[in-house]
N, C-alpha and C. Protein backbone atom coordinates (compact mmCIF):
# COMPACT_ATOMS: atom_id res chain seq x y z
N UNK A 1 -47.49 2.56 -99.91
CA UNK A 1 -46.29 1.72 -100.10
C UNK A 1 -45.81 1.87 -101.54
N UNK A 2 -44.60 1.42 -101.79
CA UNK A 2 -43.98 1.54 -103.11
C UNK A 2 -44.71 0.66 -104.11
N UNK A 3 -44.92 1.21 -105.31
CA UNK A 3 -45.50 0.44 -106.40
C UNK A 3 -44.71 0.69 -107.68
N UNK A 4 -44.49 -0.38 -108.44
CA UNK A 4 -43.87 -0.31 -109.75
C UNK A 4 -44.83 -0.97 -110.73
N UNK A 5 -45.17 -0.27 -111.80
CA UNK A 5 -46.14 -0.77 -112.76
C UNK A 5 -45.55 -0.72 -114.16
N UNK A 6 -45.44 -1.88 -114.80
CA UNK A 6 -44.89 -1.98 -116.14
C UNK A 6 -45.99 -1.81 -117.19
N UNK A 7 -45.59 -1.33 -118.36
CA UNK A 7 -46.50 -1.22 -119.49
C UNK A 7 -45.69 -1.31 -120.78
N UNK A 8 -46.37 -1.55 -121.89
CA UNK A 8 -45.73 -1.54 -123.19
C UNK A 8 -45.41 -2.89 -123.79
N UNK A 9 -45.74 -3.97 -123.10
CA UNK A 9 -45.46 -5.29 -123.63
C UNK A 9 -46.42 -5.67 -124.74
N UNK A 10 -46.21 -6.86 -125.28
CA UNK A 10 -47.08 -7.33 -126.33
C UNK A 10 -46.39 -8.34 -127.23
N UNK A 11 -46.97 -8.52 -128.41
CA UNK A 11 -46.48 -9.47 -129.40
C UNK A 11 -45.78 -8.73 -130.53
N UNK A 12 -44.61 -9.20 -130.90
CA UNK A 12 -43.86 -8.59 -131.99
C UNK A 12 -43.14 -9.68 -132.77
N UNK A 13 -42.93 -9.44 -134.06
CA UNK A 13 -42.19 -10.39 -134.88
C UNK A 13 -40.69 -10.26 -134.65
N UNK A 14 -39.98 -11.35 -134.87
CA UNK A 14 -38.53 -11.32 -134.75
C UNK A 14 -37.95 -10.20 -135.60
N UNK A 15 -36.99 -9.49 -135.02
CA UNK A 15 -36.39 -8.35 -135.68
C UNK A 15 -37.07 -7.03 -135.37
N UNK A 16 -38.22 -7.09 -134.73
CA UNK A 16 -38.96 -5.90 -134.39
C UNK A 16 -38.51 -5.29 -133.08
N UNK A 17 -39.26 -4.27 -132.64
CA UNK A 17 -38.91 -3.53 -131.44
C UNK A 17 -40.11 -3.33 -130.53
N UNK A 18 -39.84 -3.22 -129.25
CA UNK A 18 -40.82 -2.84 -128.25
C UNK A 18 -40.15 -1.94 -127.23
N UNK A 19 -40.94 -1.09 -126.59
CA UNK A 19 -40.44 -0.25 -125.53
C UNK A 19 -41.28 -0.47 -124.28
N UNK A 20 -40.64 -0.95 -123.23
CA UNK A 20 -41.30 -1.15 -121.95
C UNK A 20 -41.09 0.07 -121.07
N UNK A 21 -42.10 0.41 -120.29
CA UNK A 21 -42.01 1.50 -119.35
C UNK A 21 -42.40 1.02 -117.96
N UNK A 22 -41.83 1.64 -116.96
CA UNK A 22 -42.12 1.32 -115.57
C UNK A 22 -42.38 2.62 -114.83
N UNK A 23 -43.57 2.74 -114.27
CA UNK A 23 -43.94 3.92 -113.50
C UNK A 23 -43.82 3.60 -112.01
N UNK A 24 -43.08 4.43 -111.30
CA UNK A 24 -42.85 4.24 -109.88
C UNK A 24 -43.64 5.25 -109.06
N UNK A 25 -44.16 4.80 -107.94
CA UNK A 25 -44.89 5.68 -107.04
C UNK A 25 -44.75 5.19 -105.62
N UNK A 26 -45.07 6.07 -104.66
CA UNK A 26 -45.17 5.66 -103.27
C UNK A 26 -43.92 5.81 -102.42
N UNK A 27 -42.82 6.10 -102.98
CA UNK A 27 -41.57 6.46 -102.31
C UNK A 27 -40.45 6.46 -103.34
N UNK A 28 -40.80 6.85 -104.54
CA UNK A 28 -39.83 6.81 -105.63
C UNK A 28 -38.63 7.71 -105.37
N UNK A 29 -38.79 8.67 -104.47
CA UNK A 29 -37.67 9.53 -104.12
C UNK A 29 -36.52 8.75 -103.51
N UNK A 30 -36.81 7.57 -102.97
CA UNK A 30 -35.78 6.74 -102.35
C UNK A 30 -35.18 5.71 -103.30
N UNK A 31 -35.72 5.61 -104.54
CA UNK A 31 -35.21 4.64 -105.49
C UNK A 31 -33.86 5.07 -106.03
N UNK A 32 -32.91 4.19 -105.96
CA UNK A 32 -31.59 4.44 -106.51
C UNK A 32 -31.41 3.62 -107.78
N UNK A 33 -30.63 2.55 -107.70
CA UNK A 33 -30.45 1.70 -108.87
C UNK A 33 -31.76 1.02 -109.26
N UNK A 34 -32.04 0.98 -110.55
CA UNK A 34 -33.22 0.32 -111.08
C UNK A 34 -32.77 -0.76 -112.06
N UNK A 35 -33.63 -1.75 -112.27
CA UNK A 35 -33.27 -2.82 -113.17
C UNK A 35 -34.46 -3.44 -113.87
N UNK A 36 -34.18 -4.16 -114.92
CA UNK A 36 -35.15 -4.98 -115.62
C UNK A 36 -34.68 -6.43 -115.58
N UNK A 37 -35.59 -7.31 -115.25
CA UNK A 37 -35.34 -8.74 -115.25
C UNK A 37 -36.41 -9.41 -116.11
N UNK A 38 -36.15 -10.65 -116.51
CA UNK A 38 -37.13 -11.37 -117.29
C UNK A 38 -37.15 -12.83 -116.87
N UNK A 39 -38.29 -13.47 -117.10
CA UNK A 39 -38.46 -14.86 -116.73
C UNK A 39 -39.27 -15.57 -117.80
N UNK A 40 -38.64 -16.53 -118.45
CA UNK A 40 -39.31 -17.36 -119.44
C UNK A 40 -39.99 -18.53 -118.75
N UNK A 41 -41.00 -19.12 -119.38
CA UNK A 41 -41.69 -20.26 -118.76
C UNK A 41 -40.74 -21.39 -118.39
N UNK A 42 -40.83 -21.86 -117.15
CA UNK A 42 -40.00 -22.95 -116.70
C UNK A 42 -38.57 -22.59 -116.38
N UNK A 43 -38.23 -21.32 -116.43
CA UNK A 43 -36.87 -20.88 -116.17
C UNK A 43 -36.82 -19.91 -115.00
N UNK A 44 -35.63 -19.71 -114.46
CA UNK A 44 -35.44 -18.78 -113.35
C UNK A 44 -35.42 -17.35 -113.86
N UNK A 45 -35.72 -16.43 -112.97
CA UNK A 45 -35.67 -15.02 -113.31
C UNK A 45 -34.23 -14.64 -113.68
N UNK A 46 -34.10 -13.86 -114.74
CA UNK A 46 -32.81 -13.57 -115.34
C UNK A 46 -32.57 -12.06 -115.41
N UNK A 47 -31.39 -11.64 -115.02
CA UNK A 47 -31.01 -10.24 -115.14
C UNK A 47 -31.00 -9.81 -116.60
N UNK A 48 -31.47 -8.60 -116.86
CA UNK A 48 -31.50 -8.08 -118.21
C UNK A 48 -30.71 -6.77 -118.34
N UNK A 49 -31.04 -5.78 -117.52
CA UNK A 49 -30.37 -4.48 -117.60
C UNK A 49 -30.53 -3.74 -116.29
N UNK A 50 -29.60 -2.84 -116.00
CA UNK A 50 -29.67 -2.03 -114.79
C UNK A 50 -29.12 -0.64 -115.06
N UNK A 51 -29.55 0.31 -114.24
CA UNK A 51 -29.14 1.70 -114.40
C UNK A 51 -29.06 2.37 -113.04
N UNK A 52 -28.03 3.19 -112.83
CA UNK A 52 -27.88 3.89 -111.57
C UNK A 52 -28.79 5.12 -111.52
N UNK A 53 -28.86 5.75 -110.35
CA UNK A 53 -29.81 6.83 -110.13
C UNK A 53 -29.63 7.98 -111.12
N UNK A 54 -28.39 8.32 -111.42
CA UNK A 54 -28.13 9.43 -112.33
C UNK A 54 -28.45 9.09 -113.78
N UNK A 55 -28.51 7.81 -114.10
CA UNK A 55 -28.73 7.37 -115.46
C UNK A 55 -27.46 7.30 -116.29
N UNK A 56 -26.34 7.67 -115.71
CA UNK A 56 -25.09 7.70 -116.45
C UNK A 56 -24.51 6.29 -116.64
N UNK A 57 -24.57 5.48 -115.61
CA UNK A 57 -23.99 4.15 -115.67
C UNK A 57 -25.06 3.09 -115.92
N UNK A 58 -24.81 2.25 -116.91
CA UNK A 58 -25.71 1.15 -117.24
C UNK A 58 -24.92 -0.13 -117.42
N UNK A 59 -25.62 -1.25 -117.32
CA UNK A 59 -24.99 -2.55 -117.49
C UNK A 59 -26.03 -3.51 -118.02
N UNK A 60 -25.62 -4.38 -118.95
CA UNK A 60 -26.54 -5.28 -119.62
C UNK A 60 -26.07 -6.72 -119.58
N UNK A 61 -27.02 -7.63 -119.59
CA UNK A 61 -26.69 -9.03 -119.78
C UNK A 61 -26.11 -9.22 -121.18
N UNK A 62 -25.20 -10.16 -121.31
CA UNK A 62 -24.58 -10.40 -122.61
C UNK A 62 -25.61 -10.73 -123.69
N UNK A 63 -26.69 -11.38 -123.29
CA UNK A 63 -27.69 -11.81 -124.24
C UNK A 63 -28.45 -10.66 -124.89
N UNK A 64 -28.44 -9.48 -124.26
CA UNK A 64 -29.18 -8.34 -124.79
C UNK A 64 -28.30 -7.15 -125.12
N UNK A 65 -27.04 -7.23 -124.77
CA UNK A 65 -26.12 -6.12 -125.00
C UNK A 65 -26.08 -5.75 -126.48
N UNK A 66 -26.20 -4.47 -126.77
CA UNK A 66 -26.20 -3.99 -128.13
C UNK A 66 -27.57 -3.95 -128.77
N UNK A 67 -28.56 -4.58 -128.14
CA UNK A 67 -29.92 -4.60 -128.66
C UNK A 67 -30.90 -3.86 -127.76
N UNK A 68 -30.69 -3.93 -126.45
CA UNK A 68 -31.58 -3.30 -125.48
C UNK A 68 -30.91 -2.06 -124.90
N UNK A 69 -31.72 -1.06 -124.55
CA UNK A 69 -31.23 0.15 -123.91
C UNK A 69 -32.13 0.51 -122.74
N UNK A 70 -31.54 0.63 -121.55
CA UNK A 70 -32.28 1.05 -120.37
C UNK A 70 -32.08 2.55 -120.17
N UNK A 71 -33.13 3.23 -119.74
CA UNK A 71 -33.04 4.66 -119.47
C UNK A 71 -34.01 5.01 -118.34
N UNK A 72 -33.87 6.19 -117.79
CA UNK A 72 -34.77 6.63 -116.74
C UNK A 72 -34.99 8.12 -116.81
N UNK A 73 -36.14 8.54 -116.31
CA UNK A 73 -36.49 9.95 -116.21
C UNK A 73 -36.95 10.16 -114.78
N UNK A 74 -36.05 10.64 -113.95
CA UNK A 74 -36.35 10.77 -112.53
C UNK A 74 -37.43 11.82 -112.26
N UNK A 75 -37.52 12.83 -113.10
CA UNK A 75 -38.56 13.84 -112.93
C UNK A 75 -39.94 13.25 -113.12
N UNK A 76 -40.05 12.24 -113.98
CA UNK A 76 -41.32 11.58 -114.24
C UNK A 76 -41.47 10.27 -113.48
N UNK A 77 -40.44 9.89 -112.73
CA UNK A 77 -40.45 8.64 -111.98
C UNK A 77 -40.70 7.44 -112.88
N UNK A 78 -39.99 7.40 -114.00
CA UNK A 78 -40.15 6.30 -114.94
C UNK A 78 -38.80 5.70 -115.33
N UNK A 79 -38.83 4.42 -115.63
CA UNK A 79 -37.69 3.69 -116.17
C UNK A 79 -38.17 2.96 -117.41
N UNK A 80 -37.37 2.96 -118.46
CA UNK A 80 -37.77 2.35 -119.71
C UNK A 80 -36.75 1.33 -120.18
N UNK A 81 -37.21 0.43 -121.02
CA UNK A 81 -36.34 -0.55 -121.67
C UNK A 81 -36.70 -0.59 -123.14
N UNK A 82 -35.84 -0.03 -123.97
CA UNK A 82 -36.02 -0.09 -125.41
C UNK A 82 -35.41 -1.38 -125.92
N UNK A 83 -36.21 -2.20 -126.58
CA UNK A 83 -35.78 -3.51 -127.04
C UNK A 83 -35.84 -3.54 -128.56
N UNK A 84 -34.69 -3.65 -129.18
CA UNK A 84 -34.58 -3.70 -130.63
C UNK A 84 -34.05 -5.06 -131.08
N UNK A 85 -34.21 -5.35 -132.35
CA UNK A 85 -33.74 -6.61 -132.93
C UNK A 85 -34.17 -7.80 -132.09
N UNK A 86 -35.43 -7.84 -131.75
CA UNK A 86 -35.93 -8.87 -130.85
C UNK A 86 -35.86 -10.25 -131.48
N UNK A 87 -35.61 -11.23 -130.64
CA UNK A 87 -35.49 -12.63 -131.03
C UNK A 87 -36.50 -13.47 -130.27
N UNK A 88 -36.88 -14.63 -130.82
CA UNK A 88 -37.83 -15.48 -130.09
C UNK A 88 -37.37 -15.82 -128.68
N UNK A 89 -36.08 -15.95 -128.47
CA UNK A 89 -35.57 -16.27 -127.14
C UNK A 89 -35.70 -15.12 -126.15
N UNK A 90 -36.10 -13.94 -126.62
CA UNK A 90 -36.40 -12.83 -125.73
C UNK A 90 -37.79 -12.95 -125.11
N UNK A 91 -38.58 -13.89 -125.57
CA UNK A 91 -39.92 -14.09 -125.05
C UNK A 91 -39.87 -14.40 -123.56
N UNK A 92 -40.57 -13.61 -122.76
CA UNK A 92 -40.55 -13.77 -121.31
C UNK A 92 -41.50 -12.77 -120.68
N UNK A 93 -41.74 -12.93 -119.39
CA UNK A 93 -42.36 -11.89 -118.59
C UNK A 93 -41.24 -10.98 -118.10
N UNK A 94 -41.38 -9.69 -118.33
CA UNK A 94 -40.36 -8.72 -117.95
C UNK A 94 -40.80 -7.97 -116.70
N UNK A 95 -39.87 -7.84 -115.75
CA UNK A 95 -40.14 -7.20 -114.47
C UNK A 95 -39.26 -5.99 -114.26
N UNK A 96 -39.85 -4.92 -113.81
CA UNK A 96 -39.13 -3.74 -113.35
C UNK A 96 -38.84 -3.90 -111.87
N UNK A 97 -37.65 -3.48 -111.42
CA UNK A 97 -37.27 -3.63 -110.03
C UNK A 97 -36.47 -2.43 -109.55
N UNK A 98 -36.56 -2.17 -108.26
CA UNK A 98 -35.85 -1.05 -107.63
C UNK A 98 -34.99 -1.56 -106.49
N UNK A 99 -33.77 -1.04 -106.38
CA UNK A 99 -32.83 -1.41 -105.34
C UNK A 99 -32.46 -0.20 -104.50
N UNK A 100 -32.02 -0.45 -103.28
CA UNK A 100 -31.52 0.61 -102.43
C UNK A 100 -30.07 0.94 -102.75
N UNK A 101 -29.39 0.06 -103.46
CA UNK A 101 -28.01 0.25 -103.84
C UNK A 101 -27.84 1.48 -104.72
N UNK A 102 -26.68 2.12 -104.61
CA UNK A 102 -26.34 3.25 -105.47
C UNK A 102 -25.37 2.83 -106.55
N UNK A 103 -25.08 1.55 -106.64
CA UNK A 103 -24.18 1.02 -107.66
C UNK A 103 -24.92 0.04 -108.56
N UNK A 104 -24.25 -0.39 -109.61
CA UNK A 104 -24.83 -1.35 -110.54
C UNK A 104 -25.15 -2.66 -109.81
N UNK A 105 -26.35 -3.19 -110.05
CA UNK A 105 -26.79 -4.43 -109.43
C UNK A 105 -27.35 -5.36 -110.49
N UNK A 106 -26.76 -6.54 -110.60
CA UNK A 106 -27.21 -7.54 -111.55
C UNK A 106 -27.88 -8.73 -110.88
N UNK A 107 -27.89 -8.76 -109.56
CA UNK A 107 -28.47 -9.86 -108.81
C UNK A 107 -29.88 -9.49 -108.34
N UNK A 108 -30.84 -10.34 -108.64
CA UNK A 108 -32.23 -10.08 -108.24
C UNK A 108 -32.38 -9.96 -106.74
N UNK A 109 -31.54 -10.66 -105.98
CA UNK A 109 -31.64 -10.65 -104.53
C UNK A 109 -31.33 -9.29 -103.93
N UNK A 110 -30.71 -8.42 -104.68
CA UNK A 110 -30.36 -7.09 -104.19
C UNK A 110 -31.42 -6.03 -104.49
N UNK A 111 -32.50 -6.43 -105.11
CA UNK A 111 -33.59 -5.51 -105.41
C UNK A 111 -34.70 -5.65 -104.38
N UNK A 112 -35.24 -4.52 -103.95
CA UNK A 112 -36.20 -4.48 -102.85
C UNK A 112 -37.65 -4.48 -103.30
N UNK A 113 -37.93 -3.89 -104.45
CA UNK A 113 -39.30 -3.74 -104.92
C UNK A 113 -39.42 -4.21 -106.35
N UNK A 114 -40.57 -4.81 -106.66
CA UNK A 114 -40.79 -5.40 -107.97
C UNK A 114 -42.15 -5.04 -108.53
N UNK A 115 -42.20 -4.85 -109.84
CA UNK A 115 -43.47 -4.70 -110.52
C UNK A 115 -44.15 -6.04 -110.70
N UNK A 116 -45.33 -6.02 -111.28
CA UNK A 116 -46.12 -7.25 -111.44
C UNK A 116 -45.68 -8.08 -112.63
N UNK A 117 -44.91 -7.50 -113.52
CA UNK A 117 -44.44 -8.18 -114.71
C UNK A 117 -45.33 -7.93 -115.90
N UNK A 118 -44.75 -7.97 -117.09
CA UNK A 118 -45.50 -7.76 -118.31
C UNK A 118 -44.97 -8.70 -119.40
N UNK A 119 -45.88 -9.27 -120.18
CA UNK A 119 -45.51 -10.28 -121.16
C UNK A 119 -44.94 -9.65 -122.42
N UNK A 120 -43.83 -10.21 -122.89
CA UNK A 120 -43.26 -9.89 -124.19
C UNK A 120 -43.14 -11.19 -124.96
N UNK A 121 -43.75 -11.25 -126.13
CA UNK A 121 -43.71 -12.45 -126.95
C UNK A 121 -43.15 -12.09 -128.32
N UNK A 122 -42.12 -12.80 -128.74
CA UNK A 122 -41.48 -12.56 -130.03
C UNK A 122 -41.69 -13.78 -130.90
N UNK A 123 -42.37 -13.60 -132.01
CA UNK A 123 -42.66 -14.70 -132.92
C UNK A 123 -41.54 -14.84 -133.94
N UNK A 124 -41.33 -16.07 -134.39
CA UNK A 124 -40.28 -16.34 -135.36
C UNK A 124 -40.74 -16.11 -136.78
């Protein structure tokens, strides 16, 4: 079955950077649009970034636009999220997700597969 596994999280000071990676297996050939979501304690899961299969089209939440960059390497079956200029409010569990859609998707309900999540903590 499909599996998505995130890596690269951790603790970083405000203003610093982290790079998250997501390795896909088990039917990655069928993955089209991919996305990153995040969930802070006591809050709902929140859209962060998405990318289409070709990697040409991307879309970001206003809260991360200009600071985060999503990318993918289909040959390696990986999706990444480069996070720069991190702020304490970026602290959350970050999830990689895969959708069957071939267009940009910002709604979590449109994603079919999810990773287990990885913690990102930004200290002030």
